[in-house]
PDB file of C-alpha atoms in Angstrom:
ATOM      1  CA  MET G 886      -3.674 -20.041 -15.608  1.00  0.00           C
ATOM      2  CA  SER G 887      -2.316 -16.404 -14.987  1.00  0.00           C
ATOM      3  CA  THR G 888      -4.528 -13.441 -13.603  1.00  0.00           C
ATOM      4  CA  PRO G 889      -5.719 -10.228 -14.915  1.00  0.00           C
ATOM      5  CA  ALA G 890      -3.489  -7.555 -14.403  1.00  0.00           C
ATOM      6  CA  ALA G 891      -5.977  -5.740 -13.005  1.00  0.00           C
ATOM      7  CA  GLN G 892      -6.465  -8.007 -10.422  1.00  0.00           C
ATOM      8  CA  GLN G 893      -2.438  -8.042  -9.239  1.00  0.00           C
ATOM      9  CA  PRO G 894      -1.668  -6.825  -6.063  1.00  0.00           C
ATOM     10  CA  GLN G 895      -0.321  -2.748  -6.356  1.00  0.00           C
ATOM     11  CA  VAL G 896       1.966  -1.543  -4.303  1.00  0.00           C
ATOM     12  CA  ASP G 897       3.252   2.233  -3.311  1.00  0.00           C
ATOM     13  CA  PRO G 898       6.718   3.239  -4.809  1.00  0.00           C
ATOM     14  CA  ARG G 899       7.538   5.280  -2.366  1.00  0.00           C
ATOM     15  CA  GLY G 900       6.893   2.409   0.560  1.00  0.00           C
ATOM     16  CA  LEU G 901       9.489   0.544  -1.632  1.00  0.00           C
ATOM     17  CA  ARG G 902      11.993   3.676  -1.633  1.00  0.00           C
ATOM     18  CA  PHE G 903      11.514   3.584   2.303  1.00  0.00           C
ATOM     19  CA  ALA G 904      11.824   0.110   2.493  1.00  0.00           C
ATOM     20  CA  ALA G 905      15.133   0.405   0.792  1.00  0.00           C
ATOM     21  CA  ALA G 906      16.657   2.748   2.405  1.00  0.00           C
ATOM     22  CA  LEU G 907      15.941   1.247   5.905  1.00  0.00           C
ATOM     23  CA  THR G 908      17.985  -1.928   4.202  1.00  0.00           C
ATOM     24  CA  THR G 909      20.464   0.393   2.679  1.00  0.00           C
ATOM     25  CA  VAL G 910      21.029   1.571   6.715  1.00  0.00           C
ATOM     26  CA  VAL G 911      20.926  -2.003   7.663  1.00  0.00           C
ATOM     27  CA  LEU G 912      23.229  -3.499   5.657  1.00  0.00           C
ATOM     28  CA  ALA G 913      25.666  -0.281   5.641  1.00  0.00           C
ATOM     29  CA  LEU G 914      25.346  -1.307   9.971  1.00  0.00           C
ATOM     30  CA  THR G 915      26.573  -4.893   9.218  1.00  0.00           C
ATOM     31  CA  LEU G 916      29.341  -3.585   7.023  1.00  0.00           C
ATOM     32  CA  ILE G 917      30.672  -0.822   9.241  1.00  0.00           C
ATOM     33  CA  LEU G 918      30.194  -3.375  12.343  1.00  0.00           C
ATOM     34  CA  ASN G 919      31.473  -5.984  10.571  1.00  0.00           C
ATOM     35  CA  ASN G 920      28.691  -7.634  12.393  1.00  0.00           C
ATOM     36  CA  PRO G 921      26.253 -10.731  10.639  1.00  0.00           C
ATOM     37  CA  TRP G 922      23.433  -9.926  13.188  1.00  0.00           C
ATOM     38  CA  PRO G 923      22.282  -7.041  10.638  1.00  0.00           C
ATOM     39  CA  LEU G 924      22.241  -8.648   7.897  1.00  0.00           C
ATOM     40  CA  ALA G 925      20.349 -11.871   9.808  1.00  0.00           C
ATOM     41  CA  VAL G 926      17.321  -9.027  10.771  1.00  0.00           C
ATOM     42  CA  GLN G 927      17.703  -7.762   7.207  1.00  0.00           C
ATOM     43  CA  ALA G 928      17.571 -11.728   6.250  1.00  0.00           C
ATOM     44  CA  VAL G 929      14.258 -12.120   7.899  1.00  0.00           C
ATOM     45  CA  VAL G 930      12.524  -8.899   6.455  1.00  0.00           C
ATOM     46  CA  PHE G 931      13.427 -10.044   3.027  1.00  0.00           C
ATOM     47  CA  ALA G 932      12.133 -13.272   3.818  1.00  0.00           C
ATOM     48  CA  ILE G 933       8.674 -11.684   5.362  1.00  0.00           C
ATOM     49  CA  SER G 934       8.331  -9.280   2.238  1.00  0.00           C
ATOM     50  CA  VAL G 935       9.365 -12.972  -0.211  1.00  0.00           C
ATOM     51  CA  VAL G 936       6.678 -14.910   1.827  1.00  0.00           C
ATOM     52  CA  PHE G 937       3.709 -12.486   2.557  1.00  0.00           C
ATOM     53  CA  GLY G 938       4.294 -10.075  -0.017  1.00  0.00           C
ATOM     54  CA  VAL G 939       5.771  -6.552   0.300  1.00  0.00           C
ATOM     55  CA  GLN G 940       3.253  -4.970   2.138  1.00  0.00           C
ATOM     56  CA  ALA G 941       3.431  -7.051   5.270  1.00  0.00           C
ATOM     57  CA  SER G 942       6.929  -6.754   5.742  1.00  0.00           C
ATOM     58  CA  PRO G 943       8.526  -4.853   8.436  1.00  0.00           C
ATOM     59  CA  TYR G 944       8.801  -1.888   6.877  1.00  0.00           C
ATOM     60  CA  GLY G 945       6.547  -1.904   4.642  1.00  0.00           C
ATOM     61  CA  GLN G 946       4.248  -1.767   8.021  1.00  0.00           C
ATOM     62  CA  LEU G 947       5.847   0.942   9.346  1.00  0.00           C
ATOM     63  CA  PHE G 948       5.454   3.102   5.935  1.00  0.00           C
ATOM     64  CA  LYS G 949       2.050   2.299   5.825  1.00  0.00           C
ATOM     65  CA  ARG G 950       1.278   2.954   9.636  1.00  0.00           C
ATOM     66  CA  LEU G 951       3.809   6.003   9.989  1.00  0.00           C
ATOM     67  CA  VAL G 952       4.873   7.859   6.780  1.00  0.00           C
ATOM     68  CA  ARG G 953       2.078   6.980   4.168  1.00  0.00           C
ATOM     69  CA  PRO G 954      -0.773   8.277   5.902  1.00  0.00           C
ATOM     70  CA  ARG G 955       1.613  11.881   6.031  1.00  0.00           C
ATOM     71  CA  LEU G 956       1.694  11.387   2.433  1.00  0.00           C
ATOM     72  CA  GLY G 957      -0.996  12.396   0.223  1.00  0.00           C
ATOM     73  CA  PRO G 958      -2.396   9.544  -1.716  1.00  0.00           C
ATOM     74  CA  PRO G 959       0.399   7.966  -4.613  1.00  0.00           C
ATOM     75  CA  LYS G 960       0.101   9.969  -8.168  1.00  0.00           C
ATOM     76  CA  GLU G 961       0.416   6.011  -9.481  1.00  0.00           C
ATOM     77  CA  LEU G 962       1.016   2.061  -8.166  1.00  0.00           C
ATOM     78  CA  GLU G 963       2.863  -0.197  -8.978  1.00  0.00           C
ATOM     79  CA  ASP G 964       2.403  -3.999  -9.794  1.00  0.00           C
ATOM     80  CA  ALA G 965       4.171  -5.957  -6.384  1.00  0.00           C
ATOM     81  CA  ALA G 966       5.402  -8.745  -8.434  1.00  0.00           C
ATOM     82  CA  PRO G 967       9.061  -7.253  -9.568  1.00  0.00           C
ATOM     83  CA  PRO G 968       9.496  -5.314  -5.881  1.00  0.00           C
ATOM     84  CA  ARG G 969       8.808  -9.115  -4.240  1.00  0.00           C
ATOM     85  CA  PHE G 970      10.823 -10.886  -6.789  1.00  0.00           C
ATOM     86  CA  ALA G 971      14.043  -7.792  -6.366  1.00  0.00           C
ATOM     87  CA  GLN G 972      13.380  -9.222  -2.348  1.00  0.00           C
ATOM     88  CA  LEU G 973      13.818 -12.787  -3.216  1.00  0.00           C
ATOM     89  CA  VAL G 974      17.367 -11.720  -4.596  1.00  0.00           C
ATOM     90  CA  GLY G 975      17.796  -9.572  -1.933  1.00  0.00           C
ATOM     91  CA  LEU G 976      16.865 -12.471  -0.050  1.00  0.00           C
ATOM     92  CA  VAL G 977      19.880 -14.461  -1.910  1.00  0.00           C
ATOM     93  CA  PHE G 978      22.651 -12.214  -1.214  1.00  0.00           C
ATOM     94  CA  ALA G 979      21.570 -11.941   2.404  1.00  0.00           C
ATOM     95  CA  VAL G 980      22.030 -15.971   2.785  1.00  0.00           C
ATOM     96  CA  LEU G 981      25.471 -15.993   1.358  1.00  0.00           C
ATOM     97  CA  GLY G 982      26.274 -13.553   3.299  1.00  0.00           C
ATOM     98  CA  LEU G 983      25.255 -15.193   6.040  1.00  0.00           C
ATOM     99  CA  ILE G 984      26.746 -18.270   4.820  1.00  0.00           C
ATOM    100  CA  GLY G 985      30.188 -16.365   4.551  1.00  0.00           C
ATOM    101  CA  TYR G 986      30.492 -15.007   8.142  1.00  0.00           C
ATOM    102  CA  PHE G 987      29.677 -17.412   9.934  1.00  0.00           C
ATOM    103  CA  ALA G 988      31.542 -20.195   7.917  1.00  0.00           C
ATOM    104  CA  GLY G 989      34.542 -17.974   8.407  1.00  0.00           C
ATOM    105  CA  VAL G 990      34.923 -16.676   4.755  1.00  0.00           C
ATOM    106  CA  GLU G 991      34.374 -12.904   5.540  1.00  0.00           C
ATOM    107  CA  VAL G 992      35.075 -12.191   1.953  1.00  0.00           C
ATOM    108  CA  LEU G 993      31.735 -13.821   0.635  1.00  0.00           C
ATOM    109  CA  GLY G 994      29.792 -12.270   3.440  1.00  0.00           C
ATOM    110  CA  VAL G 995      31.293  -8.674   2.584  1.00  0.00           C
ATOM    111  CA  VAL G 996      30.908  -9.139  -0.891  1.00  0.00           C
ATOM    112  CA  ALA G 997      27.294 -10.358  -0.973  1.00  0.00           C
ATOM    113  CA  THR G 998      26.096  -7.593   1.647  1.00  0.00           C
ATOM    114  CA  GLY G 999      27.859  -5.168  -0.460  1.00  0.00           C
ATOM    115  CA  PHE G1000      26.220  -5.999  -3.523  1.00  0.00           C
ATOM    116  CA  ALA G1001      22.553  -6.061  -1.735  1.00  0.00           C
ATOM    117  CA  LEU G1002      23.708  -2.788  -0.366  1.00  0.00           C
ATOM    118  CA  VAL G1003      24.224  -1.505  -3.679  1.00  0.00           C
ATOM    119  CA  ALA G1004      21.124  -2.408  -5.034  1.00  0.00           C
ATOM    120  CA  ALA G1005      19.013  -1.192  -1.981  1.00  0.00           C
ATOM    121  CA  PHE G1006      21.104   2.328  -2.283  1.00  0.00           C
ATOM    122  CA  VAL G1007      20.299   2.521  -5.594  1.00  0.00           C
ATOM    123  CA  ASN G1008      16.674   1.891  -5.106  1.00  0.00           C
ATOM    124  CA  ALA G1009      16.325   4.621  -2.360  1.00  0.00           C
ATOM    125  CA  ALA G1010      18.594   7.244  -4.009  1.00  0.00           C
ATOM    126  CA  VAL G1011      16.975   7.249  -7.440  1.00  0.00           C
ATOM    127  CA  GLY G1012      14.231   4.967  -7.533  1.00  0.00           C
ATOM    128  CA  LEU G1013      15.932   2.218  -9.621  1.00  0.00           C
ATOM    129  CA  CYS G1014      14.932  -1.365  -8.466  1.00  0.00           C
ATOM    130  CA  LEU G1015      17.648  -3.468  -9.920  1.00  0.00           C
ATOM    131  CA  GLY G1016      15.956  -6.655  -9.096  1.00  0.00           C
ATOM    132  CA  CYS G1017      12.620  -5.219 -10.904  1.00  0.00           C
ATOM    133  CA  GLU G1018      14.587  -5.014 -14.028  1.00  0.00           C
ATOM    134  CA  ALA G1019      15.931  -8.596 -14.019  1.00  0.00           C
ATOM    135  CA  TYR G1020      12.351  -9.887 -13.100  1.00  0.00           C
ATOM    136  CA  LEU G1021      10.529  -7.508 -16.142  1.00  0.00           C
ATOM    137  CA  LEU G1022      14.292  -8.892 -18.223  1.00  0.00           C
ATOM    138  CA  ILE G1023      13.392 -12.531 -17.459  1.00  0.00           C
ATOM    139  CA  HIS G1024       9.894 -12.027 -18.293  1.00  0.00           C
ATOM    140  CA  ARG G1025      10.004 -10.759 -21.461  1.00  0.00           C
ATOM    141  CA  ILE G1026      12.755 -13.677 -22.570  1.00  0.00           C
ATOM    142  CA  ARG G1027      10.153 -16.289 -21.159  1.00  0.00           C
ATOM    143  CA  THR G1028       6.991 -14.716 -22.909  1.00  0.00           C
ATOM    144  CA  PRO G1029       6.705 -15.210 -26.479  1.00  0.00           C
ATOM    145  CA  SER G1030       6.368 -12.087 -28.638  1.00  0.00           C
ATOM    146  CA  THR G1031       2.852 -11.514 -29.991  1.00  0.00           C
ATOM    147  CA  ALA G1032       3.949  -8.780 -32.382  1.00  0.00           C
ATOM    148  CA  THR G1033       4.221 -10.098 -36.160  1.00  0.00           C
ATOM    149  CA  THR G1034       7.305  -8.791 -38.420  1.00  0.00           C
ATOM    150  CA  SER G1035       6.667  -7.534 -41.675  1.00  0.00           C
TER     151      SER G1035
END
């Protein structure tokens, strides 16, 4: 049984973009330094977001405590499920990247990190969450349409 939409957790989209900006920096550092340890830290952040929700992530907490009090209230809130799925996608890419780096398959580490970096940058720069869009597409495919054709 699904929960009514009114009871779904809601998030401030500005916090999601803030988190994407921090993620962009961490992933860029991974590539610039050719060092997997920032990626490992980011993987932990992704995992916390997946398990406990994006609001509970370290970046979500930074936004809540340091940034949001300096801003006005958000104009709107968004459903937390799509960004949480996006964090899962990010976690998958981070884990693949870590496997690549630590297994000596550097190209896998770089490519997986690069894909995650592009997605984070696009979200931070223009507010388009690719993982969220994938979530919505999957949801549309899996949910039978109630519309009738004439």
